[in-house]
Coordinates of C-alpha atoms and ligand atoms in Angstrom, one line a residue:
X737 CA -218.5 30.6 76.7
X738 CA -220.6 27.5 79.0
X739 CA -218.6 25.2 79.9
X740 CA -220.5 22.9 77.9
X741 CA -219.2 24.3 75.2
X742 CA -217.1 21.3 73.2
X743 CA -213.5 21.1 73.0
X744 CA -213.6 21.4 69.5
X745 CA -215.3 24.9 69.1
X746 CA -213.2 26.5 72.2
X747 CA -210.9 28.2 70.5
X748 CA -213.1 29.3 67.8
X749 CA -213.0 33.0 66.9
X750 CA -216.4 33.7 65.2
X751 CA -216.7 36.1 62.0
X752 CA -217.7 39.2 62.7
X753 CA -220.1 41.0 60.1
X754 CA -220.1 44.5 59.4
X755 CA -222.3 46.7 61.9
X756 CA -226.0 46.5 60.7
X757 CA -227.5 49.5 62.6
X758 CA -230.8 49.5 64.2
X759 CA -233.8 50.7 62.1
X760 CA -234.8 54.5 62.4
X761 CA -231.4 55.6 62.8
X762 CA -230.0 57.9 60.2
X763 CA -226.9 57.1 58.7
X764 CA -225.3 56.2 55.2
X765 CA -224.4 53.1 55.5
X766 CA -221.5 51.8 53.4
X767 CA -219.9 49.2 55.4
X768 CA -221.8 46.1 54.0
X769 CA -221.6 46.4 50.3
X770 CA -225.3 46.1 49.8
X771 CA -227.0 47.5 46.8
X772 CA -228.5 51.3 47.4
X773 CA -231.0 50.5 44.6
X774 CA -234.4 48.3 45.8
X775 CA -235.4 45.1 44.7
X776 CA -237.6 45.6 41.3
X777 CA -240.8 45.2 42.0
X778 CA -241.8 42.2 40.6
X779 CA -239.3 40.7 42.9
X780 CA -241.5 42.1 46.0
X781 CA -244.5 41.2 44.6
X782 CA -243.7 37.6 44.3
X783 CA -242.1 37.7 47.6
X784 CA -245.4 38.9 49.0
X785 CA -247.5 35.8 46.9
X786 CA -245.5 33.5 48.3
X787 CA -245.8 34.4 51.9
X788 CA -249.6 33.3 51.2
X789 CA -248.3 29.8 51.3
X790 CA -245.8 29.7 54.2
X791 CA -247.5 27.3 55.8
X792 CA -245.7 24.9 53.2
X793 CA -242.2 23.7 53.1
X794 CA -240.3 24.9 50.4
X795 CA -239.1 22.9 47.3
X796 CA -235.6 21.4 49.4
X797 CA -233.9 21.1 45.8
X798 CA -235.2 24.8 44.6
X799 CA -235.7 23.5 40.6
X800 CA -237.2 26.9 39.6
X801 CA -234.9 28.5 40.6
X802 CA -231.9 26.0 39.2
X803 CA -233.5 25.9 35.9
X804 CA -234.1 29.6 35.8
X805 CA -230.1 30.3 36.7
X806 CA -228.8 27.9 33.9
X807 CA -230.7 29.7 31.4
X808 CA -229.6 32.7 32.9
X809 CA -225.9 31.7 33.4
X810 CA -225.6 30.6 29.5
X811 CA -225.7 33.8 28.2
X812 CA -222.5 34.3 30.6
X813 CA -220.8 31.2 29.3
X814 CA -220.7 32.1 25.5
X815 CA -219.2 29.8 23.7
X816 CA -216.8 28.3 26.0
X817 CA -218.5 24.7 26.0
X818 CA -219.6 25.1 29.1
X819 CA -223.7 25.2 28.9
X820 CA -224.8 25.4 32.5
X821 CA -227.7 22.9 33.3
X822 CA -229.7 22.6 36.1
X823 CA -227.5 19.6 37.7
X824 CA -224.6 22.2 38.0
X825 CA -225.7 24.6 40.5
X826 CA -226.5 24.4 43.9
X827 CA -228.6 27.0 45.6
X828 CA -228.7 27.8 49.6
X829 CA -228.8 30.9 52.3
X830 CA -226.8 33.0 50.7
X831 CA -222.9 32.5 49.8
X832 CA -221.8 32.3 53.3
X833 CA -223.8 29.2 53.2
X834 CA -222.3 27.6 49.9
X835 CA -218.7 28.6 51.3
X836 CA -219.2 26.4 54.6
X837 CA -220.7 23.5 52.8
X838 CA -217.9 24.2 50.8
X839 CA -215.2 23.9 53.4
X840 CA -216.9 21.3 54.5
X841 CA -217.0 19.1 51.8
X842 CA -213.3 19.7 50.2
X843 CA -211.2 20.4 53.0
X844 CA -209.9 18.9 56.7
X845 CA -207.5 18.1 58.6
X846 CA -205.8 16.2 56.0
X847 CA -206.6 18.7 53.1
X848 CA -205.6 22.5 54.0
X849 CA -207.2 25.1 52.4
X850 CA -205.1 27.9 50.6
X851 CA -206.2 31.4 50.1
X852 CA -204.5 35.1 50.0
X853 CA -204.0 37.2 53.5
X854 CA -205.6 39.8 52.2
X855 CA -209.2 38.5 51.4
X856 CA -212.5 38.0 52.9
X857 CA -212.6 37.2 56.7
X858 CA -214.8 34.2 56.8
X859 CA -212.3 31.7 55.3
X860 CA -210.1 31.7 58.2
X861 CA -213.0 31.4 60.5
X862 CA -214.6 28.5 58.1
X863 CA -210.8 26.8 57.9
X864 CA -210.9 26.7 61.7
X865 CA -214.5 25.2 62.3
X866 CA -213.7 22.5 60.1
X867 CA -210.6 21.8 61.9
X868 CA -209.0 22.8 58.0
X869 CA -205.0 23.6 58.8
X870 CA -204.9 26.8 56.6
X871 CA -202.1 29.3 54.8
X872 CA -202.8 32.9 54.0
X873 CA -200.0 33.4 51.2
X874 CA -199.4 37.2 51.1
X875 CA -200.8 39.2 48.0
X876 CA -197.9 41.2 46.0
X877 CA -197.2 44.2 46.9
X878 CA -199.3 45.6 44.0
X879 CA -201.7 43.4 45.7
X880 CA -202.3 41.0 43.2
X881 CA -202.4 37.0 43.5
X882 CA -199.5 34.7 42.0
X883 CA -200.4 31.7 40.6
X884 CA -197.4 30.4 41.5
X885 CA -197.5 30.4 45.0
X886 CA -200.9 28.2 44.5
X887 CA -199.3 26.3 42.2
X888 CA -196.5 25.3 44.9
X889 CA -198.5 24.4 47.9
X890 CA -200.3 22.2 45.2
X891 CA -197.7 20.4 44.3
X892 CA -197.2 19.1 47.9
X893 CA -200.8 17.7 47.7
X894 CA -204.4 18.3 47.3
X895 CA -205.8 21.3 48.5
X896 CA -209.0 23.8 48.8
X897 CA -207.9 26.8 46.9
X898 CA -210.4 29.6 47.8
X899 CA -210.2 33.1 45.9
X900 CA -212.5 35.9 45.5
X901 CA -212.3 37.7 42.3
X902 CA -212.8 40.3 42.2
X903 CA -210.9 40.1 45.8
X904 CA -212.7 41.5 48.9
X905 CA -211.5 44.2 50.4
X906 CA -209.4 45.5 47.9
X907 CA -211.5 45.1 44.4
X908 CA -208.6 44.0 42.5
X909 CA -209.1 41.1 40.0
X910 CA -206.9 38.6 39.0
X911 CA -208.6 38.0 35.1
X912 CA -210.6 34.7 33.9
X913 CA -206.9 34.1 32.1
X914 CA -205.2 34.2 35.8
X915 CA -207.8 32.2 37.1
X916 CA -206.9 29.4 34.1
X917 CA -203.3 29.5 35.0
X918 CA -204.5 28.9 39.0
X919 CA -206.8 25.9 37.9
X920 CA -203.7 24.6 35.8
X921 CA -201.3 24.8 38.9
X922 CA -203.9 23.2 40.9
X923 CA -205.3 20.1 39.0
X924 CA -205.3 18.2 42.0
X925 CA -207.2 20.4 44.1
X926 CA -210.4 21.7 44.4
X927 CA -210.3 25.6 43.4
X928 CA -213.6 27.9 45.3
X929 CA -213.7 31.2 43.0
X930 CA -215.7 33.4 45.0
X931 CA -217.9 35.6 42.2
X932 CA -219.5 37.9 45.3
X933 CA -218.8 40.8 43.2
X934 CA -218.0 39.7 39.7
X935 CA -221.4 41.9 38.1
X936 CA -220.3 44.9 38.9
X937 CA -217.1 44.6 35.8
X938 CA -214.9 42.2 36.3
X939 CA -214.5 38.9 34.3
X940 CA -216.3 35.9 35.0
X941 CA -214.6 32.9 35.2
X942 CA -217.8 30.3 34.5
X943 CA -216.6 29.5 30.8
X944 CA -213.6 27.5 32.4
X945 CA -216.4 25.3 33.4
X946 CA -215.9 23.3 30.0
X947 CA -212.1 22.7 31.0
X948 CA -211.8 22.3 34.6
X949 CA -214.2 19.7 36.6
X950 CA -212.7 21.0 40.0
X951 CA -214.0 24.3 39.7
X952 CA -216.6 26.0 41.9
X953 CA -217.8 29.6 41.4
X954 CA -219.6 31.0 44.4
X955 CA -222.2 33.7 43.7
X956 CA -224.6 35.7 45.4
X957 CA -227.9 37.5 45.1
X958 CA -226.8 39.9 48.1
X959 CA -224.9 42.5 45.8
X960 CA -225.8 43.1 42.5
X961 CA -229.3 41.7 42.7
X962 CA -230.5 43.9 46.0
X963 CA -231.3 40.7 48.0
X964 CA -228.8 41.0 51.4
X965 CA -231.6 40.9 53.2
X966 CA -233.4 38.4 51.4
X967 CA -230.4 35.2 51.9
X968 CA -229.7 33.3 48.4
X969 CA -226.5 32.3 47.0
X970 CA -225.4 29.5 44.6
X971 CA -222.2 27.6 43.4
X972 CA -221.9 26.7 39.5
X973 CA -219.9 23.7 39.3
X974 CA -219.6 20.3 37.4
X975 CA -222.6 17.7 38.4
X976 CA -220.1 16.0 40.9
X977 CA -219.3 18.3 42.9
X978 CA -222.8 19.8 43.2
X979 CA -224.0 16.1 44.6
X980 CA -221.2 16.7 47.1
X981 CA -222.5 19.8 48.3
X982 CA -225.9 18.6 48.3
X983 CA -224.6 15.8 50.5
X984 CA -223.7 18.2 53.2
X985 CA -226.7 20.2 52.5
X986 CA -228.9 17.3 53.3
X987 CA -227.4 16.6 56.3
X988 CA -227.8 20.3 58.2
X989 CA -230.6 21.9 56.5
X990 CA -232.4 21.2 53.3
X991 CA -235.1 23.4 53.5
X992 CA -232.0 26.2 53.7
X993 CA -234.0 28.8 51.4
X994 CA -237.2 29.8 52.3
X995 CA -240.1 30.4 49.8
X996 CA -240.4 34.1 49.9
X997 CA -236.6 33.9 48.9
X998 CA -236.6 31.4 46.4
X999 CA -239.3 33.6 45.0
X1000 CA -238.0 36.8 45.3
X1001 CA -234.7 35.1 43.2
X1002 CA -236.6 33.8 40.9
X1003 CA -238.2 37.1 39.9
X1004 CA -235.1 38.6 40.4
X1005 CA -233.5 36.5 37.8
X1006 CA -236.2 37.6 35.2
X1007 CA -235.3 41.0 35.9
X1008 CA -231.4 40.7 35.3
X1009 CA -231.8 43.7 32.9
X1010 CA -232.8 46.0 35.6
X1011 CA -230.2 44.1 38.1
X1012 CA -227.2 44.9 35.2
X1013 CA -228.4 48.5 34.8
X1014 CA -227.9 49.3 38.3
X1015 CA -224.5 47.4 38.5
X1016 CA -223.4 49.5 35.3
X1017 CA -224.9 52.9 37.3
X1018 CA -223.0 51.4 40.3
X1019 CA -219.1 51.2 38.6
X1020 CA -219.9 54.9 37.1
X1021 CA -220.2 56.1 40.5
X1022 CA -217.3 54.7 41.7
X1023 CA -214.9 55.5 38.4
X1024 CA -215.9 59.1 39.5
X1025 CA -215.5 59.1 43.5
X1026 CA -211.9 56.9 42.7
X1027 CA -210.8 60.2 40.9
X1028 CA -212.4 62.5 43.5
X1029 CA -211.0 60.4 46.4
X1030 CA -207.4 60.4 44.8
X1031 CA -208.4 64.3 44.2
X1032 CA -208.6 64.7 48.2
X1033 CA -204.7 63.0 48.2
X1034 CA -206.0 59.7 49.1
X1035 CA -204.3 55.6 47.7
X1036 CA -207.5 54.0 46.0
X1037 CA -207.0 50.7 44.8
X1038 CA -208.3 50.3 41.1
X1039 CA -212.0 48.3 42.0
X1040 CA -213.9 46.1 39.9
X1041 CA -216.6 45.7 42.7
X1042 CA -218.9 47.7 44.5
X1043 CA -217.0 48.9 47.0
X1044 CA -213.4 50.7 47.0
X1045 CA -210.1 50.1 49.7
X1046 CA -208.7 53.9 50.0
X1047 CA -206.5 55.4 52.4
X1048 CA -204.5 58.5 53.2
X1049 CA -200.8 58.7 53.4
X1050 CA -201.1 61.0 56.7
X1051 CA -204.4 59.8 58.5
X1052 CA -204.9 57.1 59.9
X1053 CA -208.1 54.8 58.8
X1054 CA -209.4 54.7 63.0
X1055 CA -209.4 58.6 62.4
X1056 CA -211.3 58.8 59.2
X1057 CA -213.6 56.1 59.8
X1058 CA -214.4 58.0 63.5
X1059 CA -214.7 61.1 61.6
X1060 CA -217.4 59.9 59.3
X1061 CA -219.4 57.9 61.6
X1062 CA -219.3 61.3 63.4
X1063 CA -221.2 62.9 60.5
X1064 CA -223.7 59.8 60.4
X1065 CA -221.7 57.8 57.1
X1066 CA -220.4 54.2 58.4
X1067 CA -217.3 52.6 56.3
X1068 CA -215.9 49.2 57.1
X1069 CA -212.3 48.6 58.9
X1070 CA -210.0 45.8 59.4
X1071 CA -207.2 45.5 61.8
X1072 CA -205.1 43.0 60.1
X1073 CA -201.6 45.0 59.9
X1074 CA -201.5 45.2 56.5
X1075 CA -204.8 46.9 55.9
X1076 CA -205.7 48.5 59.5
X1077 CA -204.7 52.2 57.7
X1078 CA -207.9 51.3 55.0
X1079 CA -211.4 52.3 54.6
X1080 CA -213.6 49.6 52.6
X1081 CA -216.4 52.1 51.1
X1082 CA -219.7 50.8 49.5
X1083 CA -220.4 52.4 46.5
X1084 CA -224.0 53.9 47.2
X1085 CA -225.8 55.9 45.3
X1086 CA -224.4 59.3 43.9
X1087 CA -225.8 61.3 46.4
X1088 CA -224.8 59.0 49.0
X1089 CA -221.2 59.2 47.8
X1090 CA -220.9 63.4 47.3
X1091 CA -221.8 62.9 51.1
X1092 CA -219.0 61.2 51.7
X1093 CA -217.0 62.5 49.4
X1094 CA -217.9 66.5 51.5
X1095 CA -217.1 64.5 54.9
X1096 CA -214.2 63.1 53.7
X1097 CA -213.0 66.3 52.6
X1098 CA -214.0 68.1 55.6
X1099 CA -212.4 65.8 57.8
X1100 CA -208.9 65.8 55.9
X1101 CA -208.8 69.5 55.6
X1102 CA -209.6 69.8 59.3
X1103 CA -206.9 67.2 59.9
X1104 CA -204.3 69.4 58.3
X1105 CA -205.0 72.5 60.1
Ligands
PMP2131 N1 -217.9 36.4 49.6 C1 -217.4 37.6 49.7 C2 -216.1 37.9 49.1 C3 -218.1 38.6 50.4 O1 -217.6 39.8 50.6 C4 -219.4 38.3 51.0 C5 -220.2 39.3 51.7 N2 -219.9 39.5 53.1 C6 -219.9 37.0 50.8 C7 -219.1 36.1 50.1 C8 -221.2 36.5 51.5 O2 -222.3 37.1 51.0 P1 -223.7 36.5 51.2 O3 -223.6 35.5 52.3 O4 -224.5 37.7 51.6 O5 -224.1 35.9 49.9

């Protein structure tokens, strides 16, 4: 830190992403929860047409695209009432970037944000760069959310109520019927449902659109749609709140999606069909290395995401996750108390995971000796 660094950021702890190792080296990495399957290849090809014309800004309000996802999204919506239109989503550098604006629209000193202590990392760091006051309320011990608790801290005034369904890192889902009962406790509020990982089977909460004009789903193009690398995420949400978004938007970076990107999503959305193939390939991998995990004697937690949150009774997660990056496979670990004994796995493909699933082994029968 300069010393020119401002009073306001000094005590800022920063996020920390998952370790993105250099190119060339040889590992399986699982610690990111990126797709293992590539882009289609439409999606590269218009990525490389569009590089042709990088010496052009890039549409700042990305219509294509917006027009694109609502057609997309309606299929989603059924026959809720809610019929996405352009005007209700918002599009920027991936979800990361949608979940700032969005802390940074709906919450601050005067308006706390709420969210469980078991979820992902960057809403504490977001809460503290907007100077939010914040409150982790502890999951149950099954790990699950109660409305209640959200409906309390409501009651003593508005709030920004951010959840990820399903929840990172444990992959448990709280059900487009929980989320309701959250949005009914919280009418006052502004409620963030963070969709990350919603494609890969669990329940999408976008139909509650047509009852609930403080709702924002988050979603991104980095999981299910092969894009990490590629930055593009977007919030579904009624027109109002979109303008607010925009608002901040305008006032950092418009041009916060580059053309490559906007094209490569774009494609991407055309392909959806391939996208939901590999998502569907994706939980059938991980329904079968859940049993062979438990098989090897270790706690998975039943995941509707791409990822799974395991441990052993006996080993400790430091151990295992040592033991695997030692035969070249890289896991994710948190050292929050409650989850420091717990690998975060990325469900890659199914050779991928019988390597891991042989290591793991390995390692656990070696532990025992
Ligand atoms: N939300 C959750 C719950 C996540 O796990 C992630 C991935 N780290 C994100 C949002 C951000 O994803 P991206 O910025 O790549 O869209």
């Amino acid at each position: 830190m300069s010393g020119y660094l401002t009073n306001r950021y000094r005590d800022l702890t920063a996020y920390v992403p998952g370790e993105q190792p250099p190119a060339g080296m040889k590992v399986i990495k699982l610690n990111t929860n990126e797709s293992p399957y590539p882009p289609a290849p439409k999606v590269l090809k218009a990525a490389e047409e569009a590089a042709g014309k990088l010496n052009l800004y890039p549409d700042p309000d990305q219509n294509a695209l917006r027009r694109a996802l609502a057609e997309s999204l309606k299929e989603e919506a059924g026959d809720s009432g809610f019929v996405p239109k352009p005007e209700n989503i918002f599009i920027s550098n991936g979800s990361d970037d949608i979940l700032n604006f969005a802390f940074g629209a709906f919450s601050d000193s005067d308006v706390p944000a709420v969210f469980p202590d078991v979820t992902y990392g960057f809403y504490t760091v977001f809460g503290d760069l907007y100077g939010t006051p914040y409150k982790e309320i502890p999951l149950k011990d099954d790990w699950t959310v109660d409305t209640k608790d959200y409906a309390a801290e409501c009651a003593e005034g508005r709030r920004l109520v951010v959840i990820a369904e399903p929840n990172a890192p444990t992959g448990i889902t709280l059900g487009k019927e929980g989320i309701r009962r959250l949005l009914e406790g919280c009418r006052n509020s502004v409620v963030v449902v963070d969709e990350a990982y919603v494609d890969f089977g669990a329940e999408t909460s976008l139909g509650l659109l047509a009852e609930f004009d403080n709702l924002v789903i988050c979603r991104t193009f980095s999981k299910s749609y092969s894009l990490a690398g590629a930055r593009l995420g977007f919030a579904v949400a009624h027109e109002s709140l979109i303008k607010d978004l925009e608002l901040i938007k305008y006032s950092t970076n418009p041009y916060s999606v580059n053309r490559m990107t906007e094209a490569a999503g774009l494609a991407a959305v055309e392909e959806k069909d391939y996208y939901m193939a590999n998502c569907a390939k994706i939980a059938a991998t991980r329904g079968r290395v859940t049993e062979e995990l438990r098989a090897l004697g270790m706690e998975v937690l039943p995941s509707k995401a791409n990822f799974v949150f395991a441990r052993h009774p006996e080993v400790s997660g430091e151990a295992l996750a040592q033991g695997l990056r030692e035969k070249g496979i890289i896991v994710r670990r948190f050292s929050k108390e409650r989850i420091r004994n717990y690998l975060r796995i990325t469900i890659g493909t199914d050779e991928q995971m019988d390597a891991l699933v042989k290591a793991l082994n390995e390692l656990l029968t070696g532990e025992r000796r």
